[in-house]
PDB file of C-alpha atoms in Angstrom:
ATOM      1  CA  MET Y1095       4.755  -5.371 -26.326  1.00  0.00           C
ATOM      2  CA  THR Y1096       3.429  -8.674 -27.042  1.00  0.00           C
ATOM      3  CA  SER Y1097       3.521 -11.215 -24.312  1.00  0.00           C
ATOM      4  CA  SER Y1098       6.369 -13.357 -26.092  1.00  0.00           C
ATOM      5  CA  ASP Y1099       8.407 -10.426 -25.934  1.00  0.00           C
ATOM      6  CA  SER Y1100       8.610 -10.911 -22.310  1.00  0.00           C
ATOM      7  CA  ALA Y1101       9.697 -13.619 -19.828  1.00  0.00           C
ATOM      8  CA  ALA Y1102       6.553 -14.435 -18.618  1.00  0.00           C
ATOM      9  CA  PRO Y1103       4.762 -17.406 -19.646  1.00  0.00           C
ATOM     10  CA  PRO Y1104       1.629 -16.562 -22.535  1.00  0.00           C
ATOM     11  CA  ARG Y1105      -0.964 -17.607 -19.627  1.00  0.00           C
ATOM     12  CA  PHE Y1106       0.550 -15.357 -16.796  1.00  0.00           C
ATOM     13  CA  ALA Y1107       1.340 -12.432 -19.519  1.00  0.00           C
ATOM     14  CA  GLU Y1108      -2.805 -13.077 -20.836  1.00  0.00           C
ATOM     15  CA  ALA Y1109      -4.128 -13.012 -17.038  1.00  0.00           C
ATOM     16  CA  VAL Y1110      -2.456  -9.474 -16.471  1.00  0.00           C
ATOM     17  CA  THR Y1111      -2.609  -8.179 -19.419  1.00  0.00           C
ATOM     18  CA  ALA Y1112      -6.563  -8.465 -18.923  1.00  0.00           C
ATOM     19  CA  MET Y1113      -6.425  -7.702 -15.202  1.00  0.00           C
ATOM     20  CA  GLY Y1114      -4.972  -3.943 -16.850  1.00  0.00           C
ATOM     21  CA  LEU Y1115      -1.202  -4.701 -15.868  1.00  0.00           C
ATOM     22  CA  ALA Y1116       0.881  -5.112 -18.762  1.00  0.00           C
ATOM     23  CA  GLU Y1117       3.107  -2.859 -17.625  1.00  0.00           C
ATOM     24  CA  LEU Y1118       4.202  -5.543 -15.392  1.00  0.00           C
ATOM     25  CA  LEU Y1119       5.376  -7.823 -18.054  1.00  0.00           C
ATOM     26  CA  PRO Y1120       8.667  -5.949 -18.685  1.00  0.00           C
ATOM     27  CA  ARG Y1121       9.895  -6.646 -15.156  1.00  0.00           C
ATOM     28  CA  VAL Y1122       9.144 -10.386 -15.255  1.00  0.00           C
ATOM     29  CA  ARG Y1123      12.673 -11.976 -14.483  1.00  0.00           C
ATOM     30  CA  ARG Y1124      13.607 -15.849 -16.224  1.00  0.00           C
ATOM     31  CA  PHE Y1125      16.054 -17.933 -14.222  1.00  0.00           C
ATOM     32  CA  PRO Y1126      17.910 -20.687 -16.333  1.00  0.00           C
ATOM     33  CA  ASP Y1127      17.486 -22.430 -12.596  1.00  0.00           C
ATOM     34  CA  SER Y1128      14.433 -23.247 -10.838  1.00  0.00           C
ATOM     35  CA  THR Y1129      12.826 -20.382  -8.278  1.00  0.00           C
ATOM     36  CA  ARG Y1130      10.381 -23.026  -7.316  1.00  0.00           C
ATOM     37  CA  THR Y1131      11.281 -23.007  -3.553  1.00  0.00           C
ATOM     38  CA  ALA Y1132      11.213 -19.355  -1.771  1.00  0.00           C
ATOM     39  CA  GLN Y1133      15.233 -19.845  -0.924  1.00  0.00           C
ATOM     40  CA  GLU Y1134      15.719 -20.562  -4.662  1.00  0.00           C
ATOM     41  CA  ALA Y1135      13.910 -17.979  -5.590  1.00  0.00           C
ATOM     42  CA  ALA Y1136      16.266 -15.328  -3.193  1.00  0.00           C
ATOM     43  CA  ASP Y1137      19.268 -16.750  -4.168  1.00  0.00           C
ATOM     44  CA  ALA Y1138      18.184 -16.156  -7.826  1.00  0.00           C
ATOM     45  CA  ILE Y1139      17.264 -12.621  -8.128  1.00  0.00           C
ATOM     46  CA  GLY Y1140      19.832 -11.882  -4.613  1.00  0.00           C
ATOM     47  CA  CYS Y1141      17.640 -10.360  -2.139  1.00  0.00           C
ATOM     48  CA  GLU Y1142      16.243 -11.326   1.311  1.00  0.00           C
ATOM     49  CA  LEU Y1143      14.339 -14.974   1.867  1.00  0.00           C
ATOM     50  CA  SER Y1144      11.347 -12.172   3.318  1.00  0.00           C
ATOM     51  CA  GLN Y1145      11.115 -10.702   0.573  1.00  0.00           C
ATOM     52  CA  ILE Y1146       9.878 -13.666  -1.259  1.00  0.00           C
ATOM     53  CA  CYS Y1147       6.050 -13.605  -1.531  1.00  0.00           C
ATOM     54  CA  LYS Y1148       4.908 -17.377  -1.673  1.00  0.00           C
ATOM     55  CA  SER Y1149       1.501 -17.919  -3.044  1.00  0.00           C
ATOM     56  CA  LEU Y1150      -0.062 -21.065  -0.846  1.00  0.00           C
ATOM     57  CA  ILE Y1151      -3.031 -23.075  -1.909  1.00  0.00           C
ATOM     58  CA  PHE Y1152      -4.916 -24.172   0.990  1.00  0.00           C
ATOM     59  CA  ALA Y1153      -8.335 -26.014   1.064  1.00  0.00           C
ATOM     60  CA  ALA Y1154     -10.706 -24.947   3.913  1.00  0.00           C
ATOM     61  CA  ASP Y1155     -13.716 -27.459   4.091  1.00  0.00           C
ATOM     62  CA  GLY Y1156     -12.898 -27.932   0.671  1.00  0.00           C
ATOM     63  CA  VAL Y1157     -12.961 -24.723  -0.462  1.00  0.00           C
ATOM     64  CA  PRO Y1158      -9.392 -23.437  -2.121  1.00  0.00           C
ATOM     65  CA  VAL Y1159      -8.274 -20.471  -0.222  1.00  0.00           C
ATOM     66  CA  LEU Y1160      -5.160 -18.525  -1.493  1.00  0.00           C
ATOM     67  CA  VAL Y1161      -2.830 -17.561   1.713  1.00  0.00           C
ATOM     68  CA  LEU Y1162       0.309 -15.071   0.320  1.00  0.00           C
ATOM     69  CA  MET Y1163       3.393 -15.218   2.886  1.00  0.00           C
ATOM     70  CA  ASP Y1164       6.608 -13.774   2.714  1.00  0.00           C
ATOM     71  CA  GLY Y1165       9.227 -16.432   2.004  1.00  0.00           C
ATOM     72  CA  SER Y1166      11.179 -16.994   5.696  1.00  0.00           C
ATOM     73  CA  SER Y1167       7.649 -17.820   7.458  1.00  0.00           C
ATOM     74  CA  ARG Y1168       5.449 -20.243   7.626  1.00  0.00           C
ATOM     75  CA  VAL Y1169       1.585 -20.167   7.720  1.00  0.00           C
ATOM     76  CA  ASP Y1170       0.128 -20.994  10.616  1.00  0.00           C
ATOM     77  CA  VAL Y1171      -3.171 -23.033   9.954  1.00  0.00           C
ATOM     78  CA  GLU Y1172      -5.242 -22.914  12.761  1.00  0.00           C
ATOM     79  CA  LEU Y1173      -5.004 -19.057  12.104  1.00  0.00           C
ATOM     80  CA  VAL Y1174      -6.260 -19.534   8.990  1.00  0.00           C
ATOM     81  CA  ARG Y1175      -8.441 -21.690   9.688  1.00  0.00           C
ATOM     82  CA  ARG Y1176      -9.805 -19.099  12.816  1.00  0.00           C
ATOM     83  CA  GLU Y1177      -9.578 -16.390   9.949  1.00  0.00           C
ATOM     84  CA  LEU Y1178     -11.925 -18.243   7.942  1.00  0.00           C
ATOM     85  CA  GLY Y1179     -14.131 -19.374  10.029  1.00  0.00           C
ATOM     86  CA  ALA Y1180     -13.268 -22.716   8.937  1.00  0.00           C
ATOM     87  CA  GLU Y1181     -13.769 -26.698  10.103  1.00  0.00           C
ATOM     88  CA  LYS Y1182     -10.956 -28.085   8.914  1.00  0.00           C
ATOM     89  CA  VAL Y1183      -7.979 -26.386   6.724  1.00  0.00           C
ATOM     90  CA  THR Y1184      -5.599 -28.510   4.970  1.00  0.00           C
ATOM     91  CA  ARG Y1185      -2.805 -27.930   2.338  1.00  0.00           C
ATOM     92  CA  ALA Y1186      -3.909 -28.221  -1.306  1.00  0.00           C
ATOM     93  CA  LYS Y1187      -3.165 -31.110  -3.434  1.00  0.00           C
ATOM     94  CA  ALA Y1188      -0.836 -30.314  -6.525  1.00  0.00           C
ATOM     95  CA  ASP Y1189      -3.474 -31.557  -8.734  1.00  0.00           C
ATOM     96  CA  VAL Y1190      -6.006 -28.999  -6.990  1.00  0.00           C
ATOM     97  CA  VAL Y1191      -3.723 -26.067  -7.050  1.00  0.00           C
ATOM     98  CA  ARG Y1192      -3.135 -26.664 -10.903  1.00  0.00           C
ATOM     99  CA  ASP Y1193      -6.774 -26.885 -11.721  1.00  0.00           C
ATOM    100  CA  PHE Y1194      -7.743 -24.222  -9.379  1.00  0.00           C
ATOM    101  CA  THR Y1195      -5.228 -21.571 -10.400  1.00  0.00           C
ATOM    102  CA  GLY Y1196      -3.381 -22.918 -13.895  1.00  0.00           C
ATOM    103  CA  TYR Y1197      -0.082 -23.152 -12.150  1.00  0.00           C
ATOM    104  CA  ALA Y1198       2.369 -25.774 -11.080  1.00  0.00           C
ATOM    105  CA  ILE Y1199       3.015 -25.250  -7.434  1.00  0.00           C
ATOM    106  CA  GLY Y1200       6.349 -23.270  -7.475  1.00  0.00           C
ATOM    107  CA  GLY Y1201       4.942 -20.934 -10.162  1.00  0.00           C
ATOM    108  CA  VAL Y1202       1.734 -19.608  -8.882  1.00  0.00           C
ATOM    109  CA  PRO Y1203       1.055 -16.108  -9.012  1.00  0.00           C
ATOM    110  CA  PRO Y1204      -0.618 -14.035  -5.931  1.00  0.00           C
ATOM    111  CA  PHE Y1205      -3.444 -13.259  -9.066  1.00  0.00           C
ATOM    112  CA  GLY Y1206      -3.810 -13.889 -12.706  1.00  0.00           C
ATOM    113  CA  HIS Y1207      -5.479 -17.246 -12.031  1.00  0.00           C
ATOM    114  CA  ARG Y1208      -8.076 -19.679 -13.425  1.00  0.00           C
ATOM    115  CA  THR Y1209     -10.876 -19.012 -11.021  1.00  0.00           C
ATOM    116  CA  THR Y1210     -11.502 -16.896  -8.247  1.00  0.00           C
ATOM    117  CA  THR Y1211     -11.292 -17.519  -4.468  1.00  0.00           C
ATOM    118  CA  ARG Y1212     -11.008 -15.945  -0.898  1.00  0.00           C
ATOM    119  CA  VAL Y1213      -7.489 -14.651  -0.995  1.00  0.00           C
ATOM    120  CA  LEU Y1214      -5.223 -13.685   2.473  1.00  0.00           C
ATOM    121  CA  ALA Y1215      -2.688 -11.968   2.752  1.00  0.00           C
ATOM    122  CA  ASP Y1216      -0.133 -11.763   5.851  1.00  0.00           C
ATOM    123  CA  ARG Y1217       0.780  -8.436   7.119  1.00  0.00           C
ATOM    124  CA  SER Y1218       4.890  -9.587   7.339  1.00  0.00           C
ATOM    125  CA  LEU Y1219       4.575  -8.761   2.936  1.00  0.00           C
ATOM    126  CA  LEU Y1220       4.529  -4.937   4.116  1.00  0.00           C
ATOM    127  CA  ALA Y1221       8.017  -4.986   5.549  1.00  0.00           C
ATOM    128  CA  HIS Y1222       9.718  -4.429   2.708  1.00  0.00           C
ATOM    129  CA  ASP Y1223       9.590  -2.209   0.008  1.00  0.00           C
ATOM    130  CA  VAL Y1224       9.966  -4.561  -2.600  1.00  0.00           C
ATOM    131  CA  VAL Y1225       8.839  -8.151  -2.778  1.00  0.00           C
ATOM    132  CA  TRP Y1226       9.050 -10.403  -5.802  1.00  0.00           C
ATOM    133  CA  ALA Y1227       6.904 -13.394  -6.863  1.00  0.00           C
ATOM    134  CA  ALA Y1228       6.448 -16.107  -8.958  1.00  0.00           C
ATOM    135  CA  ALA Y1229       5.242 -15.183 -12.913  1.00  0.00           C
ATOM    136  CA  GLY Y1230       3.537 -18.314 -13.200  1.00  0.00           C
ATOM    137  CA  THR Y1231       6.578 -21.077 -13.400  1.00  0.00           C
ATOM    138  CA  PRO Y1232       8.715 -22.657 -11.279  1.00  0.00           C
ATOM    139  CA  TYR Y1233      11.664 -19.936 -13.522  1.00  0.00           C
ATOM    140  CA  ALA Y1234       9.992 -16.532 -13.361  1.00  0.00           C
ATOM    141  CA  VAL Y1235       9.534 -13.618 -10.798  1.00  0.00           C
ATOM    142  CA  PHE Y1236       8.402 -10.741 -10.607  1.00  0.00           C
ATOM    143  CA  PRO Y1237       9.117  -7.586  -8.597  1.00  0.00           C
ATOM    144  CA  MET Y1238       5.983  -5.388  -6.631  1.00  0.00           C
ATOM    145  CA  GLU Y1239       5.419  -3.300  -3.964  1.00  0.00           C
ATOM    146  CA  PRO Y1240       3.737  -5.299  -1.240  1.00  0.00           C
ATOM    147  CA  LYS Y1241       0.313  -3.132  -0.837  1.00  0.00           C
ATOM    148  CA  GLU Y1242      -0.039  -2.911  -4.866  1.00  0.00           C
ATOM    149  CA  LEU Y1243       0.041  -6.726  -4.719  1.00  0.00           C
ATOM    150  CA  VAL Y1244      -1.867  -6.863  -1.769  1.00  0.00           C
ATOM    151  CA  THR Y1245      -4.450  -4.957  -4.202  1.00  0.00           C
ATOM    152  CA  HIS Y1246      -4.473  -6.629  -6.813  1.00  0.00           C
ATOM    153  CA  ALA Y1247      -4.787  -9.505  -5.199  1.00  0.00           C
ATOM    154  CA  GLY Y1248      -8.073  -8.732  -4.020  1.00  0.00           C
ATOM    155  CA  ALA Y1249      -6.267  -9.668  -0.744  1.00  0.00           C
ATOM    156  CA  ALA Y1250      -7.252  -9.295   3.070  1.00  0.00           C
ATOM    157  CA  LEU Y1251      -4.575  -8.578   5.268  1.00  0.00           C
ATOM    158  CA  VAL Y1252      -4.370 -10.571   8.114  1.00  0.00           C
ATOM    159  CA  ASP Y1253      -1.661 -11.884  10.900  1.00  0.00           C
ATOM    160  CA  VAL Y1254      -1.745 -16.091   9.886  1.00  0.00           C
ATOM    161  CA  ARG Y1255       2.906 -16.203  10.777  1.00  0.00           C
ATOM    162  CA  GLU Y1256       3.753 -19.077  12.853  1.00  0.00           C
TER     163      GLU Y1256
END
């Protein structure tokens, strides 16, 4: 299968193939309407909001960090700050997210980014057999078993939910 045979955008297809995860590509689903927000994604897929894996970029003392969170929860930035031992944690601006990951907000996958960084995954993701994550655009998602997703993302399991 080539990346053009998949619903996955080329950058994501190339990244996951390089990671040895080409078997993921046939599972990518593209929707005509945006899946940019967790609610839009859950509605399009027909799953629970908590089965969406949000990939959120924060700046910890100016350094990007990826936080993976279930779609029905919010990240507690104070818990992230404590987990990282940072002085200050803020939500990264859209241009920083794109420059750092190679993807726009709403399409940031949990792995396959332009650069690598520290990754935190909230334990709430483990409550499901399958979660859905962005596949590089606000119109594409893929399913994956949560523990597998956390492993491929190189994430530390933490409790950073509000």
